[in-house]
Amino acid sequence: MARSKKPYVDARPLTEKVKTAKGRKASSTKWLQRQLNDPYVQEAQRVGLRGRAAFKLRQIDDKFHFLKPGARIVDLGAAPGGWSQVAAERVKSDSSKGRAKTGTVIGLDIKDIEPLVGATFLKGDFMSEEGPAVVRAALGGQANVVLSDMAPDATGHSLTDHLRIIAMAEAAVEFAVEVLVPNGTVVVKVLQGADEPALFDTMRRSFINIRRFKPGASRGDSAELYLIGQVLRQSSP
Ligand SMILES: C[S@@+](CC[C@H](N)C(=O)[O-])C[C@H]1O[C@@H](n2cnc3c(N)ncnc32)[C@H](O)[C@@H]1O
């Protein structure tokens, strides 16, 4: 995975049609058709990334520059492992092929994740009482970056989905404040909605720089957005 300044993919019109199979819901057919014609999906397959989400982290890091060689990264909601792939490459946690290992990537998900050279994957529920402690134990010290792309399965009820993802982002921010080095970075996925400004304000109490960012790889028709907090305040105001 070479790091490149060039645009990752060209936008191309949706062309491939999916026949509506008997028994498949119309929504599944639409999803499949969108996947097959999504240039990010095609590019991810071509370059061996585990999903189109990987491009989102590349684009976030290209803007905010936190995945530095040697950094210690926590990746919450890591399955299937696209963000961890990007993180492992950029922090140089992959010691294979004669490379010196400098960084660390620890990923957690409720789902199984295929092993990845340069990352340690844990299976567990971050929202459970013991979730954060399990990650902290694996980390064994401070982190430079806490990432959360955690998202519950969509219910289709936008307020419910919004509130659930905000709760996950809040938990990730709370964890980040505990484990980050003073100039650390937290990145959390949210869905825009009524409670997002309150989370932004909570983050402002702990971080000096807060930004909202929607990477190009995030679908334009989705309410998805990332909040990036950088540099911890010395003490809460
Ligand atoms: C959008 S996907 C993450 C994609 C990932 N960043 C990548 O690049 O491959 C969201 C993930 O959050 C996970 N997740 C949802 N709730 C979780 C929880 N309570 N604890 C840990 N992971 C959770 C889901 O299982 C799912 O794999």
mmCIF file of C-alpha atoms and ligand atoms in Angstrom:
data_model
loop_
_atom_site.group_PDB
_atom_site.id
_atom_site.type_symbol
_atom_site.label_atom_id
_atom_site.label_comp_id
_atom_site.label_asym_id
_atom_site.label_seq_id
_atom_site.Cartn_x
_atom_site.Cartn_y
_atom_site.Cartn_z
ATOM 1 C CA MET A 1 0.000 0.000 0.000
ATOM 2 C CA ALA A 2 2.030 2.933 -1.225
ATOM 3 C CA ARG A 3 1.138 6.312 0.302
ATOM 4 C CA SER A 4 0.214 8.567 -2.538
ATOM 5 C CA LYS A 5 -0.808 12.182 -2.868
ATOM 6 C CA LYS A 6 -2.863 11.372 -5.968
ATOM 7 C CA PRO A 7 -6.622 11.031 -5.687
ATOM 8 C CA TYR A 8 -7.362 7.460 -4.743
ATOM 9 C CA VAL A 9 -10.121 6.835 -7.244
ATOM 10 C CA ASP A 10 -11.991 8.467 -10.054
ATOM 11 C CA ALA A 11 -15.700 8.974 -9.660
ATOM 12 C CA ARG A 12 -17.479 6.811 -12.205
ATOM 13 C CA PRO A 13 -21.146 6.544 -13.042
ATOM 14 C CA LEU A 14 -23.145 3.667 -11.654
ATOM 15 C CA THR A 15 -23.326 1.146 -14.446
ATOM 16 C CA GLU A 16 -23.540 -2.423 -13.225
ATOM 17 C CA LYS A 17 -27.103 -3.663 -12.781
ATOM 18 C CA VAL A 18 -28.025 -6.356 -10.270
ATOM 19 C CA LYS A 19 -30.918 -8.635 -11.125
ATOM 20 C CA THR A 20 -33.470 -8.763 -8.330
ATOM 21 C CA ALA A 21 -33.091 -12.320 -7.113
ATOM 22 C CA LYS A 22 -36.107 -14.142 -5.775
ATOM 23 C CA GLY A 23 -36.171 -13.785 -2.030
ATOM 24 C CA ARG A 24 -33.764 -10.853 -1.927
ATOM 25 C CA LYS A 25 -35.248 -7.682 -0.514
ATOM 26 C CA ALA A 26 -35.255 -4.613 -2.769
ATOM 27 C CA SER A 27 -33.059 -2.807 -0.198
ATOM 28 C CA SER A 28 -30.442 -5.608 -0.403
ATOM 29 C CA THR A 29 -30.456 -5.451 -4.188
ATOM 30 C CA LYS A 30 -29.932 -1.686 -4.028
ATOM 31 C CA TRP A 31 -27.067 -2.143 -1.533
ATOM 32 C CA LEU A 32 -25.430 -4.804 -3.723
ATOM 33 C CA GLN A 33 -25.743 -2.659 -6.813
ATOM 34 C CA ARG A 34 -24.190 0.295 -5.019
ATOM 35 C CA GLN A 35 -21.318 -1.870 -3.726
ATOM 36 C CA LEU A 36 -20.574 -3.302 -7.168
ATOM 37 C CA ASN A 37 -20.458 0.136 -8.749
ATOM 38 C CA ASP A 38 -18.715 2.000 -5.930
ATOM 39 C CA PRO A 39 -15.271 3.137 -7.105
ATOM 40 C CA TYR A 40 -13.907 2.996 -3.543
ATOM 41 C CA VAL A 41 -15.064 -0.622 -3.183
ATOM 42 C CA GLN A 42 -13.405 -1.478 -6.488
ATOM 43 C CA GLU A 43 -10.188 0.325 -5.554
ATOM 44 C CA ALA A 44 -10.091 -1.338 -2.105
ATOM 45 C CA GLN A 45 -10.292 -4.733 -3.785
ATOM 46 C CA ARG A 46 -7.621 -3.787 -6.293
ATOM 47 C CA VAL A 47 -5.068 -2.673 -3.686
ATOM 48 C CA GLY A 48 -5.913 -5.307 -1.058
ATOM 49 C CA LEU A 49 -7.628 -3.112 1.513
ATOM 50 C CA ARG A 50 -10.308 -4.727 3.659
ATOM 51 C CA GLY A 51 -13.023 -2.251 2.805
ATOM 52 C CA ARG A 52 -13.852 1.165 1.436
ATOM 53 C CA ALA A 53 -13.726 2.571 4.989
ATOM 54 C CA ALA A 54 -9.924 2.419 4.784
ATOM 55 C CA PHE A 55 -9.994 5.385 2.394
ATOM 56 C CA LYS A 56 -11.834 7.464 4.981
ATOM 57 C CA LEU A 57 -9.007 7.061 7.497
ATOM 58 C CA ARG A 58 -6.409 7.808 4.812
ATOM 59 C CA GLN A 59 -8.232 11.011 3.952
ATOM 60 C CA ILE A 60 -8.704 12.023 7.606
ATOM 61 C CA ASP A 61 -5.005 11.446 8.293
ATOM 62 C CA ASP A 62 -3.935 13.229 5.106
ATOM 63 C CA LYS A 63 -5.678 16.291 6.564
ATOM 64 C CA PHE A 64 -4.810 16.014 10.283
ATOM 65 C CA HIS A 65 -1.459 14.109 10.216
ATOM 66 C CA PHE A 66 -1.596 11.971 13.350
ATOM 67 C CA LEU A 67 -0.545 8.509 12.081
ATOM 68 C CA LYS A 68 3.176 9.028 12.554
ATOM 69 C CA PRO A 69 5.823 6.290 12.503
ATOM 70 C CA GLY A 70 6.179 4.815 15.988
ATOM 71 C CA ALA A 71 2.723 5.922 17.167
ATOM 72 C CA ARG A 72 0.531 3.749 19.393
ATOM 73 C CA ILE A 73 -2.974 3.435 17.972
ATOM 74 C CA VAL A 74 -6.242 2.115 19.405
ATOM 75 C CA ASP A 75 -8.839 1.235 16.740
ATOM 76 C CA LEU A 76 -12.340 0.760 18.212
ATOM 77 C CA GLY A 77 -14.866 -0.986 15.991
ATOM 78 C CA ALA A 78 -12.000 -2.330 13.901
ATOM 79 C CA ALA A 79 -13.687 -5.100 11.861
ATOM 80 C CA PRO A 80 -13.018 -6.044 9.134
ATOM 81 C CA GLY A 81 -9.711 -4.220 9.619
ATOM 82 C CA GLY A 82 -9.409 -1.544 6.934
ATOM 83 C CA TRP A 83 -8.525 1.274 9.344
ATOM 84 C CA SER A 84 -6.038 -0.978 11.111
ATOM 85 C CA GLN A 85 -4.367 -1.738 7.765
ATOM 86 C CA VAL A 86 -3.931 1.969 7.060
ATOM 87 C CA ALA A 87 -2.764 2.651 10.629
ATOM 88 C CA ALA A 88 -0.293 -0.267 10.605
ATOM 89 C CA GLU A 89 1.226 0.951 7.363
ATOM 90 C CA ARG A 90 1.564 4.551 8.486
ATOM 91 C CA VAL A 91 2.831 3.967 12.042
ATOM 92 C CA LYS A 92 5.091 1.166 10.749
ATOM 93 C CA SER A 93 3.858 -1.541 13.100
ATOM 94 C CA ASP A 94 4.432 -4.266 10.497
ATOM 95 C CA SER A 95 7.838 -5.828 11.119
ATOM 96 C CA SER A 96 7.573 -8.336 8.273
ATOM 97 C CA LYS A 97 9.699 -8.152 5.134
ATOM 98 C CA GLY A 98 12.713 -6.921 7.087
ATOM 99 C CA ARG A 99 11.077 -3.647 8.174
ATOM 100 C CA ALA A 100 11.816 -2.279 11.638
ATOM 101 C CA LYS A 101 8.700 -2.304 13.802
ATOM 102 C CA THR A 102 8.147 0.964 15.553
ATOM 103 C CA GLY A 103 4.411 1.560 16.013
ATOM 104 C CA THR A 104 1.578 -0.384 17.649
ATOM 105 C CA VAL A 105 -2.016 -0.987 16.548
ATOM 106 C CA ILE A 106 -4.616 -2.510 18.871
ATOM 107 C CA GLY A 107 -8.061 -3.116 17.421
ATOM 108 C CA LEU A 108 -11.264 -4.182 19.145
ATOM 109 C CA ASP A 109 -14.577 -5.336 17.746
ATOM 110 C CA ILE A 110 -17.538 -7.449 18.776
ATOM 111 C CA LYS A 111 -16.944 -9.369 15.555
ATOM 112 C CA ASP A 112 -14.039 -11.653 14.700
ATOM 113 C CA ILE A 113 -11.310 -9.980 12.628
ATOM 114 C CA GLU A 114 -8.955 -11.824 10.294
ATOM 115 C CA PRO A 115 -5.395 -11.537 11.665
ATOM 116 C CA LEU A 116 -3.270 -8.723 10.256
ATOM 117 C CA VAL A 117 0.499 -8.406 10.476
ATOM 118 C CA GLY A 118 1.233 -5.320 12.556
ATOM 119 C CA ALA A 119 -2.016 -5.315 14.549
ATOM 120 C CA THR A 120 -3.307 -7.032 17.681
ATOM 121 C CA PHE A 121 -7.032 -7.698 17.521
ATOM 122 C CA LEU A 122 -9.264 -8.197 20.544
ATOM 123 C CA LYS A 123 -12.813 -9.451 20.496
ATOM 124 C CA GLY A 124 -15.197 -7.700 22.848
ATOM 125 C CA ASP A 125 -17.898 -5.142 23.409
ATOM 126 C CA PHE A 126 -16.418 -1.722 24.086
ATOM 127 C CA MET A 127 -19.729 -0.603 25.581
ATOM 128 C CA SER A 128 -19.678 -3.348 28.206
ATOM 129 C CA GLU A 129 -18.377 -2.578 31.688
ATOM 130 C CA GLU A 130 -15.083 -4.376 31.072
ATOM 131 C CA GLY A 131 -14.599 -3.240 27.432
ATOM 132 C CA PRO A 132 -12.337 -0.217 28.065
ATOM 133 C CA ALA A 133 -10.280 -2.133 30.665
ATOM 134 C CA VAL A 134 -9.583 -4.924 28.167
ATOM 135 C CA VAL A 135 -8.183 -2.404 25.663
ATOM 136 C CA ARG A 136 -6.225 -0.588 28.378
ATOM 137 C CA ALA A 137 -4.625 -3.868 29.483
ATOM 138 C CA ALA A 138 -3.573 -4.725 25.912
ATOM 139 C CA LEU A 139 -2.209 -1.211 25.425
ATOM 140 C CA GLY A 140 -0.142 -1.376 28.628
ATOM 141 C CA GLY A 141 0.495 2.364 28.649
ATOM 142 C CA GLN A 142 -0.520 5.514 26.817
ATOM 143 C CA ALA A 143 -1.759 5.880 23.243
ATOM 144 C CA ASN A 144 -0.983 8.553 20.680
ATOM 145 C CA VAL A 145 -4.267 8.081 18.836
ATOM 146 C CA VAL A 146 -7.699 6.652 19.660
ATOM 147 C CA LEU A 147 -9.893 5.937 16.636
ATOM 148 C CA SER A 148 -13.548 5.009 16.808
ATOM 149 C CA ASP A 149 -15.380 3.958 13.669
ATOM 150 C CA MET A 150 -17.788 2.009 15.908
ATOM 151 C CA ALA A 151 -21.322 1.850 14.620
ATOM 152 C CA PRO A 152 -24.187 -0.334 15.757
ATOM 153 C CA ASP A 153 -26.266 -2.154 13.148
ATOM 154 C CA ALA A 154 -28.626 0.429 11.679
ATOM 155 C CA THR A 155 -32.207 0.152 12.895
ATOM 156 C CA GLY A 156 -33.524 2.362 10.091
ATOM 157 C CA HIS A 157 -34.929 4.710 12.737
ATOM 158 C CA SER A 158 -32.654 7.718 12.323
ATOM 159 C CA LEU A 159 -33.018 9.139 15.849
ATOM 160 C CA THR A 160 -32.277 5.759 17.448
ATOM 161 C CA ASP A 161 -29.245 5.241 15.182
ATOM 162 C CA HIS A 162 -28.025 8.756 15.956
ATOM 163 C CA LEU A 163 -28.337 8.333 19.730
ATOM 164 C CA ARG A 164 -26.622 4.945 19.730
ATOM 165 C CA ILE A 165 -23.642 6.104 17.720
ATOM 166 C CA ILE A 166 -23.296 9.252 19.838
ATOM 167 C CA ALA A 167 -23.194 7.062 22.971
ATOM 168 C CA MET A 168 -20.378 5.037 21.388
ATOM 169 C CA ALA A 169 -18.475 8.154 20.390
ATOM 170 C CA GLU A 170 -18.868 9.569 23.918
ATOM 171 C CA ALA A 171 -17.457 6.375 25.411
ATOM 172 C CA ALA A 172 -14.526 6.498 22.977
ATOM 173 C CA VAL A 173 -13.803 10.147 23.839
ATOM 174 C CA GLU A 174 -13.920 9.383 27.573
ATOM 175 C CA PHE A 175 -11.476 6.517 27.039
ATOM 176 C CA ALA A 176 -9.228 8.711 24.873
ATOM 177 C CA VAL A 177 -9.021 11.383 27.571
ATOM 178 C CA GLU A 178 -7.778 8.684 29.988
ATOM 179 C CA VAL A 179 -5.168 7.044 27.774
ATOM 180 C CA LEU A 180 -3.876 9.695 25.361
ATOM 181 C CA VAL A 181 -0.498 11.386 25.577
ATOM 182 C CA PRO A 182 -0.826 15.192 25.972
ATOM 183 C CA ASN A 183 -0.552 15.891 22.220
ATOM 184 C CA GLY A 184 -2.720 12.885 21.283
ATOM 185 C CA THR A 185 -5.572 12.649 18.793
ATOM 186 C CA VAL A 186 -9.044 11.174 18.986
ATOM 187 C CA VAL A 187 -11.199 10.514 15.916
ATOM 188 C CA VAL A 188 -14.828 9.474 16.398
ATOM 189 C CA LYS A 189 -17.549 8.635 13.936
ATOM 190 C CA VAL A 190 -20.945 10.251 14.532
ATOM 191 C CA LEU A 191 -24.178 10.661 12.649
ATOM 192 C CA GLN A 192 -25.264 14.287 12.416
ATOM 193 C CA GLY A 193 -28.262 15.086 14.574
ATOM 194 C CA ALA A 194 -29.566 16.721 17.696
ATOM 195 C CA ASP A 195 -26.978 15.385 20.177
ATOM 196 C CA GLU A 196 -23.849 15.898 18.074
ATOM 197 C CA PRO A 197 -23.252 19.537 19.174
ATOM 198 C CA ALA A 198 -23.285 18.428 22.829
ATOM 199 C CA LEU A 199 -20.592 15.852 22.105
ATOM 200 C CA PHE A 200 -18.594 18.505 20.253
ATOM 201 C CA ASP A 201 -18.826 20.740 23.369
ATOM 202 C CA THR A 202 -17.793 17.874 25.642
ATOM 203 C CA MET A 203 -14.742 17.335 23.455
ATOM 204 C CA ARG A 204 -13.960 21.046 23.542
ATOM 205 C CA ARG A 205 -13.632 20.792 27.334
ATOM 206 C CA SER A 206 -10.843 18.225 26.964
ATOM 207 C CA PHE A 207 -9.136 19.047 23.640
ATOM 208 C CA ILE A 208 -7.635 22.281 22.359
ATOM 209 C CA ASN A 209 -8.371 21.661 18.665
ATOM 210 C CA ILE A 210 -11.691 20.167 17.564
ATOM 211 C CA ARG A 211 -12.803 19.787 13.968
ATOM 212 C CA ARG A 212 -15.715 18.243 12.115
ATOM 213 C CA PHE A 213 -14.663 16.479 8.916
ATOM 214 C CA LYS A 214 -16.464 14.455 6.278
ATOM 215 C CA PRO A 215 -13.901 12.628 4.142
ATOM 216 C CA GLY A 216 -14.564 12.304 0.424
ATOM 217 C CA ALA A 217 -14.954 8.536 0.790
ATOM 218 C CA SER A 218 -17.890 9.036 3.189
ATOM 219 C CA ARG A 219 -21.057 8.723 1.148
ATOM 220 C CA GLY A 220 -22.627 12.076 0.433
ATOM 221 C CA ASP A 221 -26.117 10.809 1.206
ATOM 222 C CA SER A 222 -25.102 9.584 4.666
ATOM 223 C CA ALA A 223 -25.278 11.651 7.867
ATOM 224 C CA GLU A 224 -21.881 10.250 8.823
ATOM 225 C CA LEU A 225 -19.286 12.707 10.026
ATOM 226 C CA TYR A 226 -16.035 12.470 12.010
ATOM 227 C CA LEU A 227 -15.049 14.607 14.989
ATOM 228 C CA ILE A 228 -11.325 15.039 15.477
ATOM 229 C CA GLY A 229 -9.908 16.250 18.791
ATOM 230 C CA GLN A 230 -6.211 17.058 19.122
ATOM 231 C CA VAL A 231 -4.013 18.116 22.066
ATOM 232 C CA LEU A 232 -5.441 17.564 25.522
ATOM 233 C CA ARG A 233 -6.096 20.571 27.706
ATOM 234 C CA GLN A 234 -3.910 20.570 30.818
ATOM 235 C CA SER A 235 -6.975 20.597 33.052
ATOM 236 C CA SER A 236 -10.707 20.925 32.488
ATOM 237 C CA PRO A 237 -11.997 24.540 32.587
HETATM 238 C C1 LIG B 1 -18.146 0.743 10.107
HETATM 239 S S1 LIG B 1 -17.593 -0.698 10.862
HETATM 240 C C2 LIG B 1 -15.887 -0.362 11.095
HETATM 241 C C3 LIG B 1 -15.052 -0.496 9.859
HETATM 242 C C4 LIG B 1 -13.583 -0.432 10.148
HETATM 243 N N1 LIG B 1 -13.185 0.906 10.562
HETATM 244 C C5 LIG B 1 -12.759 -0.828 8.959
HETATM 245 O O1 LIG B 1 -12.102 0.026 8.374
HETATM 246 O O2 LIG B 1 -12.729 -2.005 8.628
HETATM 247 C C6 LIG B 1 -18.233 -0.534 12.483
HETATM 248 C C7 LIG B 1 -17.807 -1.627 13.428
HETATM 249 O O3 LIG B 1 -18.190 -1.279 14.762
HETATM 250 C C8 LIG B 1 -18.352 -2.491 15.452
HETATM 251 N N2 LIG B 1 -19.027 -2.296 16.728
HETATM 252 C C9 LIG B 1 -20.321 -1.946 16.918
HETATM 253 N N3 LIG B 1 -20.592 -1.895 18.231
HETATM 254 C C10 LIG B 1 -19.442 -2.209 18.875
HETATM 255 C C11 LIG B 1 -19.093 -2.319 20.260
HETATM 256 N N4 LIG B 1 -20.011 -2.106 21.216
HETATM 257 N N5 LIG B 1 -17.836 -2.684 20.590
HETATM 258 C C12 LIG B 1 -16.932 -2.920 19.612
HETATM 259 N N6 LIG B 1 -17.197 -2.817 18.286
HETATM 260 C C13 LIG B 1 -18.441 -2.471 17.923
HETATM 261 C C14 LIG B 1 -19.149 -3.321 14.466
HETATM 262 O O4 LIG B 1 -19.099 -4.687 14.785
HETATM 263 C C15 LIG B 1 -18.474 -2.981 13.142
HETATM 264 O O5 LIG B 1 -17.516 -3.930 12.790
#
